[in-house]
Amino acid sequence: MEKTIQVIEKAQNAGLFSSYAIGGGIAALFYIEPVVTFDLDIFIILPESSSPLISLSPIYSWFSARGYKPSQEQIVIEGIAVQFIPVYNDLVKDGVLDAAEKKYGNTPTRVLKPEYLIALMLQTYRSKDKERLSMFLQETTIDYPLLDSILLKYNLKTVFETFKEQYYGR
Amino acid sequence: MAADPEKFIQYNKNMVQEIFRKKEEYHLAQARLPIEEKVKILIELQKMSLTIRPKQNETDKRLVWQIECK
């Protein structure tokens, strides 16, 4: 995964995106026990553009030119299927901007903080999110004041309370 | 002499509690592993997942990570 991260860092240095953070199942892997997942989700903030349409073509072209061929919505980079996901709402954007600085091997990288991952799981709230949420609450250290401020900002406090009631009782 | 049912129930309760405590410890220990170790486990899980539920068609893009683990 180190080589993959190094290539992603190069793409950022080339100006394809202004910022990035690892999200999804691999971000969760940094904080909780391993759960199977196949994709490395990379949330990206694209450079300012005058067009209202978001295009990933420059990203696909850049990787293609370096031998990493896109296939459907993913690009296999150094043996790992990577999905580049432009930030699709303010919560994801905040998460990328406030991402945790981590290291994989000797390579620095950025990972969504657990508090943002929890908020995102509450926003999507699929059954796998609920399962993962309960693991986060049991297995990792959470900055509760930060979580509280995020949940308040994105109107997710009620969903969180409902979740806690369902899983842990009153 | 017949076994004391109260003691037997208490013994079972303690045993069950001990199993749950050990399980919790195991999960916490897994969560605290270094990320590089977790990735090694992840790759094993990916292989198992594809063995249990093989790819059905071309749109299934699940790919076991082809990486070198130190």
PDB file of C-alpha atoms in Angstrom:
ATOM      1  CA  MET A   1       0.000   0.000   0.000  1.00  0.00           C
ATOM      2  CA  GLU A   2       2.989   2.270   0.549  1.00  0.00           C
ATOM      3  CA  LYS A   3       3.759   2.421  -3.189  1.00  0.00           C
ATOM      4  CA  THR A   4       0.112   3.184  -3.940  1.00  0.00           C
ATOM      5  CA  ILE A   5       0.122   6.083  -1.475  1.00  0.00           C
ATOM      6  CA  GLN A   6       3.347   7.413  -2.975  1.00  0.00           C
ATOM      7  CA  VAL A   7       1.743   7.477  -6.443  1.00  0.00           C
ATOM      8  CA  ILE A   8      -1.332   9.249  -5.041  1.00  0.00           C
ATOM      9  CA  GLU A   9       0.943  11.827  -3.393  1.00  0.00           C
ATOM     10  CA  LYS A  10       2.639  12.377  -6.770  1.00  0.00           C
ATOM     11  CA  ALA A  11      -0.761  12.960  -8.360  1.00  0.00           C
ATOM     12  CA  GLN A  12      -1.513  15.578  -5.728  1.00  0.00           C
ATOM     13  CA  ASN A  13       1.860  17.244  -6.291  1.00  0.00           C
ATOM     14  CA  ALA A  14       1.037  17.330 -10.012  1.00  0.00           C
ATOM     15  CA  GLY A  15      -2.007  19.451  -9.120  1.00  0.00           C
ATOM     16  CA  LEU A  16      -4.715  16.922 -10.010  1.00  0.00           C
ATOM     17  CA  PHE A  17      -6.400  17.602  -6.700  1.00  0.00           C
ATOM     18  CA  SER A  18      -5.695  20.140  -3.998  1.00  0.00           C
ATOM     19  CA  SER A  19      -6.171  17.802  -1.078  1.00  0.00           C
ATOM     20  CA  TYR A  20      -7.030  14.184  -0.380  1.00  0.00           C
ATOM     21  CA  ALA A  21      -7.804  11.792   2.442  1.00  0.00           C
ATOM     22  CA  ILE A  22      -8.279   8.053   2.657  1.00  0.00           C
ATOM     23  CA  GLY A  23     -11.898   7.240   3.469  1.00  0.00           C
ATOM     24  CA  GLY A  24     -14.212   4.227   3.602  1.00  0.00           C
ATOM     25  CA  GLY A  25     -13.172   0.798   4.787  1.00  0.00           C
ATOM     26  CA  ILE A  26      -9.435   1.454   4.612  1.00  0.00           C
ATOM     27  CA  ALA A  27      -9.754   4.577   6.742  1.00  0.00           C
ATOM     28  CA  ALA A  28     -11.695   2.433   9.213  1.00  0.00           C
ATOM     29  CA  LEU A  29      -8.839  -0.092   9.155  1.00  0.00           C
ATOM     30  CA  PHE A  30      -6.599   2.537  10.767  1.00  0.00           C
ATOM     31  CA  TYR A  31      -8.880   2.627  13.813  1.00  0.00           C
ATOM     32  CA  ILE A  32     -10.727  -0.684  14.206  1.00  0.00           C
ATOM     33  CA  GLU A  33     -10.084  -4.394  13.689  1.00  0.00           C
ATOM     34  CA  PRO A  34      -9.715  -5.596  10.072  1.00  0.00           C
ATOM     35  CA  VAL A  35     -12.960  -6.069   8.148  1.00  0.00           C
ATOM     36  CA  VAL A  36     -12.942  -7.209   4.535  1.00  0.00           C
ATOM     37  CA  THR A  37     -12.945  -4.507   1.883  1.00  0.00           C
ATOM     38  CA  PHE A  38     -11.402  -4.347  -1.581  1.00  0.00           C
ATOM     39  CA  ASP A  39     -11.301  -0.697  -2.615  1.00  0.00           C
ATOM     40  CA  LEU A  40      -9.089   2.076  -1.423  1.00  0.00           C
ATOM     41  CA  ASP A  41     -11.412   5.101  -1.398  1.00  0.00           C
ATOM     42  CA  ILE A  42      -9.658   8.414  -1.855  1.00  0.00           C
ATOM     43  CA  PHE A  43     -11.756  11.505  -1.231  1.00  0.00           C
ATOM     44  CA  ILE A  44     -10.375  14.414  -3.198  1.00  0.00           C
ATOM     45  CA  ILE A  45     -10.909  18.150  -3.415  1.00  0.00           C
ATOM     46  CA  LEU A  46     -10.593  19.141  -7.042  1.00  0.00           C
ATOM     47  CA  PRO A  47      -8.903  22.403  -8.037  1.00  0.00           C
ATOM     48  CA  GLU A  48     -11.182  25.391  -8.531  1.00  0.00           C
ATOM     49  CA  SER A  49     -12.821  25.339 -11.940  1.00  0.00           C
ATOM     50  CA  SER A  50     -15.087  27.686 -13.842  1.00  0.00           C
ATOM     51  CA  SER A  51     -17.186  24.763 -15.068  1.00  0.00           C
ATOM     52  CA  PRO A  52     -20.094  23.554 -12.923  1.00  0.00           C
ATOM     53  CA  LEU A  53     -19.453  20.005 -14.160  1.00  0.00           C
ATOM     54  CA  ILE A  54     -17.048  17.775 -12.272  1.00  0.00           C
ATOM     55  CA  SER A  55     -14.733  15.784 -14.490  1.00  0.00           C
ATOM     56  CA  LEU A  56     -12.310  13.095 -13.443  1.00  0.00           C
ATOM     57  CA  SER A  57     -10.852  12.871 -16.964  1.00  0.00           C
ATOM     58  CA  PRO A  58      -7.603  14.684 -16.080  1.00  0.00           C
ATOM     59  CA  ILE A  59      -7.067  12.195 -13.238  1.00  0.00           C
ATOM     60  CA  TYR A  60      -7.759   9.158 -15.420  1.00  0.00           C
ATOM     61  CA  SER A  61      -5.494  10.544 -18.185  1.00  0.00           C
ATOM     62  CA  TRP A  62      -2.644  11.244 -15.763  1.00  0.00           C
ATOM     63  CA  PHE A  63      -2.745   7.721 -14.348  1.00  0.00           C
ATOM     64  CA  SER A  64      -3.209   6.144 -17.792  1.00  0.00           C
ATOM     65  CA  ALA A  65      -0.108   7.915 -19.044  1.00  0.00           C
ATOM     66  CA  ARG A  66       1.814   6.281 -16.194  1.00  0.00           C
ATOM     67  CA  GLY A  67       0.541   2.782 -16.953  1.00  0.00           C
ATOM     68  CA  TYR A  68      -2.292   2.667 -14.406  1.00  0.00           C
ATOM     69  CA  LYS A  69      -5.310   1.900 -16.531  1.00  0.00           C
ATOM     70  CA  PRO A  70      -8.773   2.884 -15.330  1.00  0.00           C
ATOM     71  CA  SER A  71     -11.374   0.128 -15.356  1.00  0.00           C
ATOM     72  CA  GLN A  72     -14.937   1.298 -14.831  1.00  0.00           C
ATOM     73  CA  GLU A  73     -14.815   3.617 -11.825  1.00  0.00           C
ATOM     74  CA  GLN A  74     -11.518   2.398 -10.418  1.00  0.00           C
ATOM     75  CA  ILE A  75      -7.822   2.532 -11.204  1.00  0.00           C
ATOM     76  CA  VAL A  76      -5.475  -0.255 -10.172  1.00  0.00           C
ATOM     77  CA  ILE A  77      -2.433   1.493  -8.718  1.00  0.00           C
ATOM     78  CA  GLU A  78       0.481  -0.702  -7.673  1.00  0.00           C
ATOM     79  CA  GLY A  79      -1.799  -3.708  -7.140  1.00  0.00           C
ATOM     80  CA  ILE A  80      -4.629  -1.936  -5.324  1.00  0.00           C
ATOM     81  CA  ALA A  81      -7.997  -0.883  -6.768  1.00  0.00           C
ATOM     82  CA  VAL A  82      -8.370   2.817  -6.022  1.00  0.00           C
ATOM     83  CA  GLN A  83     -11.510   4.905  -6.346  1.00  0.00           C
ATOM     84  CA  PHE A  84     -11.160   8.669  -6.505  1.00  0.00           C
ATOM     85  CA  ILE A  85     -14.279  10.292  -5.117  1.00  0.00           C
ATOM     86  CA  PRO A  86     -14.645  14.068  -5.349  1.00  0.00           C
ATOM     87  CA  VAL A  87     -16.004  15.442  -2.064  1.00  0.00           C
ATOM     88  CA  TYR A  88     -19.765  15.240  -2.548  1.00  0.00           C
ATOM     89  CA  ASN A  89     -20.982  17.267   0.411  1.00  0.00           C
ATOM     90  CA  ASP A  90     -19.747  19.674   3.096  1.00  0.00           C
ATOM     91  CA  LEU A  91     -19.268  16.935   5.685  1.00  0.00           C
ATOM     92  CA  VAL A  92     -16.863  15.008   3.423  1.00  0.00           C
ATOM     93  CA  LYS A  93     -15.101  18.251   2.502  1.00  0.00           C
ATOM     94  CA  ASP A  94     -14.628  19.158   6.182  1.00  0.00           C
ATOM     95  CA  GLY A  95     -13.355  15.638   6.804  1.00  0.00           C
ATOM     96  CA  VAL A  96     -10.723  15.934   4.073  1.00  0.00           C
ATOM     97  CA  LEU A  97      -9.620  19.394   5.219  1.00  0.00           C
ATOM     98  CA  ASP A  98      -9.329  18.231   8.838  1.00  0.00           C
ATOM     99  CA  ALA A  99      -7.856  14.769   8.043  1.00  0.00           C
ATOM    100  CA  ALA A 100      -5.410  13.054  10.376  1.00  0.00           C
ATOM    101  CA  GLU A 101      -1.763  12.875   9.346  1.00  0.00           C
ATOM    102  CA  LYS A 102      -0.760   9.201   9.448  1.00  0.00           C
ATOM    103  CA  LYS A 103       2.102   7.081   8.235  1.00  0.00           C
ATOM    104  CA  TYR A 104       2.053   3.834   6.316  1.00  0.00           C
ATOM    105  CA  GLY A 105       5.557   2.405   6.580  1.00  0.00           C
ATOM    106  CA  ASN A 106       7.691   5.472   6.071  1.00  0.00           C
ATOM    107  CA  THR A 107       5.211   7.270   3.856  1.00  0.00           C
ATOM    108  CA  PRO A 108       3.028  10.030   5.259  1.00  0.00           C
ATOM    109  CA  THR A 109      -0.599  10.056   4.238  1.00  0.00           C
ATOM    110  CA  ARG A 110      -3.919  11.591   5.251  1.00  0.00           C
ATOM    111  CA  VAL A 111      -6.833   9.661   6.704  1.00  0.00           C
ATOM    112  CA  LEU A 112     -10.315  10.807   7.702  1.00  0.00           C
ATOM    113  CA  LYS A 113     -10.566  11.114  11.474  1.00  0.00           C
ATOM    114  CA  PRO A 114     -12.803   8.606  13.282  1.00  0.00           C
ATOM    115  CA  GLU A 115     -15.226  11.376  14.281  1.00  0.00           C
ATOM    116  CA  TYR A 116     -15.855  12.228  10.587  1.00  0.00           C
ATOM    117  CA  LEU A 117     -16.111   8.553   9.670  1.00  0.00           C
ATOM    118  CA  ILE A 118     -18.760   8.116  12.385  1.00  0.00           C
ATOM    119  CA  ALA A 119     -20.682  11.135  11.067  1.00  0.00           C
ATOM    120  CA  LEU A 120     -20.491   9.756   7.525  1.00  0.00           C
ATOM    121  CA  MET A 121     -21.755   6.363   8.685  1.00  0.00           C
ATOM    122  CA  LEU A 122     -24.653   8.100  10.400  1.00  0.00           C
ATOM    123  CA  GLN A 123     -25.341  10.009   7.188  1.00  0.00           C
ATOM    124  CA  THR A 124     -25.364   6.925   4.937  1.00  0.00           C
ATOM    125  CA  TYR A 125     -26.691   4.604   7.681  1.00  0.00           C
ATOM    126  CA  ARG A 126     -26.687   1.308   5.759  1.00  0.00           C
ATOM    127  CA  SER A 127     -26.588  -1.933   7.728  1.00  0.00           C
ATOM    128  CA  LYS A 128     -22.815  -2.205   7.241  1.00  0.00           C
ATOM    129  CA  ASP A 129     -22.444   1.341   8.574  1.00  0.00           C
ATOM    130  CA  LYS A 130     -24.318   0.393  11.745  1.00  0.00           C
ATOM    131  CA  GLU A 131     -22.097  -2.646  12.250  1.00  0.00           C
ATOM    132  CA  ARG A 132     -18.961  -0.570  11.766  1.00  0.00           C
ATOM    133  CA  LEU A 133     -20.301   2.202  14.000  1.00  0.00           C
ATOM    134  CA  SER A 134     -20.611  -0.160  16.913  1.00  0.00           C
ATOM    135  CA  MET A 135     -16.997  -1.308  16.334  1.00  0.00           C
ATOM    136  CA  PHE A 136     -15.805   2.301  16.331  1.00  0.00           C
ATOM    137  CA  LEU A 137     -17.559   2.997  19.619  1.00  0.00           C
ATOM    138  CA  GLN A 138     -15.964  -0.037  21.242  1.00  0.00           C
ATOM    139  CA  GLU A 139     -12.524  -0.197  19.697  1.00  0.00           C
ATOM    140  CA  THR A 140     -11.165   3.273  19.147  1.00  0.00           C
ATOM    141  CA  THR A 141     -10.555   6.470  21.052  1.00  0.00           C
ATOM    142  CA  ILE A 142     -13.051   9.122  20.077  1.00  0.00           C
ATOM    143  CA  ASP A 143     -12.747  12.837  20.601  1.00  0.00           C
ATOM    144  CA  TYR A 144     -16.311  13.347  21.848  1.00  0.00           C
ATOM    145  CA  PRO A 145     -16.292  17.186  21.820  1.00  0.00           C
ATOM    146  CA  LEU A 146     -15.216  17.059  18.151  1.00  0.00           C
ATOM    147  CA  LEU A 147     -17.795  14.373  17.325  1.00  0.00           C
ATOM    148  CA  ASP A 148     -20.468  16.407  19.084  1.00  0.00           C
ATOM    149  CA  SER A 149     -19.649  19.541  17.102  1.00  0.00           C
ATOM    150  CA  ILE A 150     -19.731  17.626  13.804  1.00  0.00           C
ATOM    151  CA  LEU A 151     -23.038  15.923  14.626  1.00  0.00           C
ATOM    152  CA  LEU A 152     -24.533  19.243  15.646  1.00  0.00           C
ATOM    153  CA  LYS A 153     -23.325  21.001  12.489  1.00  0.00           C
ATOM    154  CA  TYR A 154     -24.704  18.294  10.214  1.00  0.00           C
ATOM    155  CA  ASN A 155     -27.883  17.623  12.143  1.00  0.00           C
ATOM    156  CA  LEU A 156     -26.958  14.030  12.978  1.00  0.00           C
ATOM    157  CA  LYS A 157     -27.376  14.015  16.745  1.00  0.00           C
ATOM    158  CA  THR A 158     -30.822  12.436  16.642  1.00  0.00           C
ATOM    159  CA  VAL A 159     -29.643   9.627  14.355  1.00  0.00           C
ATOM    160  CA  PHE A 160     -26.746   8.980  16.723  1.00  0.00           C
ATOM    161  CA  GLU A 161     -29.022   8.868  19.768  1.00  0.00           C
ATOM    162  CA  THR A 162     -31.389   6.490  17.962  1.00  0.00           C
ATOM    163  CA  PHE A 163     -28.466   4.266  17.017  1.00  0.00           C
ATOM    164  CA  LYS A 164     -27.158   4.164  20.588  1.00  0.00           C
ATOM    165  CA  GLU A 165     -30.615   3.341  21.931  1.00  0.00           C
ATOM    166  CA  GLN A 166     -31.062   0.525  19.445  1.00  0.00           C
ATOM    167  CA  TYR A 167     -27.652  -0.999  20.062  1.00  0.00           C
ATOM    168  CA  TYR A 168     -27.009  -0.313  23.709  1.00  0.00           C
ATOM    169  CA  GLY A 169     -30.439   0.388  25.191  1.00  0.00           C
ATOM    170  CA  ARG A 170     -31.434   3.487  27.137  1.00  0.00           C
TER     171      ARG A 170
ATOM    172  CA  MET B   1     -23.196 -37.007  45.699  1.00  0.00           C
ATOM    173  CA  ALA B   2     -25.297 -34.913  43.251  1.00  0.00           C
ATOM    174  CA  ALA B   3     -23.783 -31.635  42.002  1.00  0.00           C
ATOM    175  CA  ASP B   4     -25.166 -28.459  43.535  1.00  0.00           C
ATOM    176  CA  PRO B   5     -27.387 -26.901  40.789  1.00  0.00           C
ATOM    177  CA  GLU B   6     -26.751 -23.372  42.098  1.00  0.00           C
ATOM    178  CA  LYS B   7     -23.009 -23.863  41.860  1.00  0.00           C
ATOM    179  CA  PHE B   8     -23.370 -25.400  38.420  1.00  0.00           C
ATOM    180  CA  ILE B   9     -25.379 -22.390  37.128  1.00  0.00           C
ATOM    181  CA  GLN B  10     -22.896 -19.944  38.648  1.00  0.00           C
ATOM    182  CA  TYR B  11     -20.011 -21.874  37.076  1.00  0.00           C
ATOM    183  CA  ASN B  12     -21.649 -21.629  33.649  1.00  0.00           C
ATOM    184  CA  LYS B  13     -22.392 -17.925  34.093  1.00  0.00           C
ATOM    185  CA  ASN B  14     -18.769 -17.272  35.012  1.00  0.00           C
ATOM    186  CA  MET B  15     -17.564 -19.303  32.060  1.00  0.00           C
ATOM    187  CA  VAL B  16     -19.797 -17.386  29.624  1.00  0.00           C
ATOM    188  CA  GLN B  17     -18.647 -14.060  31.072  1.00  0.00           C
ATOM    189  CA  GLU B  18     -15.044 -15.159  30.710  1.00  0.00           C
ATOM    190  CA  ILE B  19     -15.598 -16.127  27.044  1.00  0.00           C
ATOM    191  CA  PHE B  20     -17.140 -12.718  26.296  1.00  0.00           C
ATOM    192  CA  ARG B  21     -14.332 -10.931  28.122  1.00  0.00           C
ATOM    193  CA  LYS B  22     -11.713 -12.845  26.138  1.00  0.00           C
ATOM    194  CA  LYS B  23     -13.544 -12.103  22.882  1.00  0.00           C
ATOM    195  CA  GLU B  24     -13.626  -8.407  23.700  1.00  0.00           C
ATOM    196  CA  GLU B  25      -9.915  -8.465  24.489  1.00  0.00           C
ATOM    197  CA  TYR B  26      -9.209 -10.214  21.197  1.00  0.00           C
ATOM    198  CA  HIS B  27     -11.147  -7.615  19.171  1.00  0.00           C
ATOM    199  CA  LEU B  28      -9.396  -4.754  20.969  1.00  0.00           C
ATOM    200  CA  ALA B  29      -6.008  -6.359  20.359  1.00  0.00           C
ATOM    201  CA  GLN B  30      -6.860  -6.692  16.651  1.00  0.00           C
ATOM    202  CA  ALA B  31      -7.895  -3.028  16.538  1.00  0.00           C
ATOM    203  CA  ARG B  32      -4.597  -1.964  18.121  1.00  0.00           C
ATOM    204  CA  LEU B  33      -2.369  -3.789  15.644  1.00  0.00           C
ATOM    205  CA  PRO B  34      -0.133  -1.600  13.453  1.00  0.00           C
ATOM    206  CA  ILE B  35      -1.786  -0.719  10.144  1.00  0.00           C
ATOM    207  CA  GLU B  36       0.797  -2.759   8.203  1.00  0.00           C
ATOM    208  CA  GLU B  37      -0.196  -5.889  10.180  1.00  0.00           C
ATOM    209  CA  LYS B  38      -3.875  -5.145   9.617  1.00  0.00           C
ATOM    210  CA  VAL B  39      -3.278  -4.948   5.859  1.00  0.00           C
ATOM    211  CA  LYS B  40      -1.730  -8.441   5.936  1.00  0.00           C
ATOM    212  CA  ILE B  41      -4.881  -9.717   7.668  1.00  0.00           C
ATOM    213  CA  LEU B  42      -7.043  -7.782   5.213  1.00  0.00           C
ATOM    214  CA  ILE B  43      -5.422  -9.553   2.255  1.00  0.00           C
ATOM    215  CA  GLU B  44      -6.143 -12.944   3.854  1.00  0.00           C
ATOM    216  CA  LEU B  45      -9.759 -11.840   4.381  1.00  0.00           C
ATOM    217  CA  GLN B  46      -9.982 -10.765   0.720  1.00  0.00           C
ATOM    218  CA  LYS B  47      -8.775 -14.213  -0.406  1.00  0.00           C
ATOM    219  CA  MET B  48     -11.277 -15.927   1.890  1.00  0.00           C
ATOM    220  CA  SER B  49     -14.084 -13.679   0.670  1.00  0.00           C
ATOM    221  CA  LEU B  50     -13.402 -14.560  -2.969  1.00  0.00           C
ATOM    222  CA  THR B  51     -13.222 -18.278  -2.114  1.00  0.00           C
ATOM    223  CA  ILE B  52     -16.554 -18.161  -0.294  1.00  0.00           C
ATOM    224  CA  ARG B  53     -18.251 -15.947  -2.893  1.00  0.00           C
ATOM    225  CA  PRO B  54     -16.402 -16.214  -6.227  1.00  0.00           C
ATOM    226  CA  LYS B  55     -16.800 -13.552  -8.900  1.00  0.00           C
ATOM    227  CA  GLN B  56     -20.065 -14.053 -10.794  1.00  0.00           C
ATOM    228  CA  ASN B  57     -19.505 -11.714 -13.710  1.00  0.00           C
ATOM    229  CA  GLU B  58     -17.281  -9.096 -15.336  1.00  0.00           C
ATOM    230  CA  THR B  59     -18.793  -6.224 -13.381  1.00  0.00           C
ATOM    231  CA  ASP B  60     -17.551  -7.729 -10.136  1.00  0.00           C
ATOM    232  CA  LYS B  61     -14.312  -5.791  -9.707  1.00  0.00           C
ATOM    233  CA  ARG B  62     -13.178  -7.343  -6.421  1.00  0.00           C
ATOM    234  CA  LEU B  63      -9.426  -7.767  -6.602  1.00  0.00           C
ATOM    235  CA  VAL B  64      -7.143  -9.258  -3.966  1.00  0.00           C
ATOM    236  CA  TRP B  65      -4.458  -6.654  -3.352  1.00  0.00           C
ATOM    237  CA  GLN B  66      -1.313  -7.579  -5.235  1.00  0.00           C
ATOM    238  CA  ILE B  67       1.162  -6.000  -2.906  1.00  0.00           C
ATOM    239  CA  GLU B  68       4.359  -6.939  -1.172  1.00  0.00           C
ATOM    240  CA  CYS B  69       3.934  -7.152   2.586  1.00  0.00           C
ATOM    241  CA  LYS B  70       7.097  -6.642   4.609  1.00  0.00           C
TER     242      LYS B  70
END
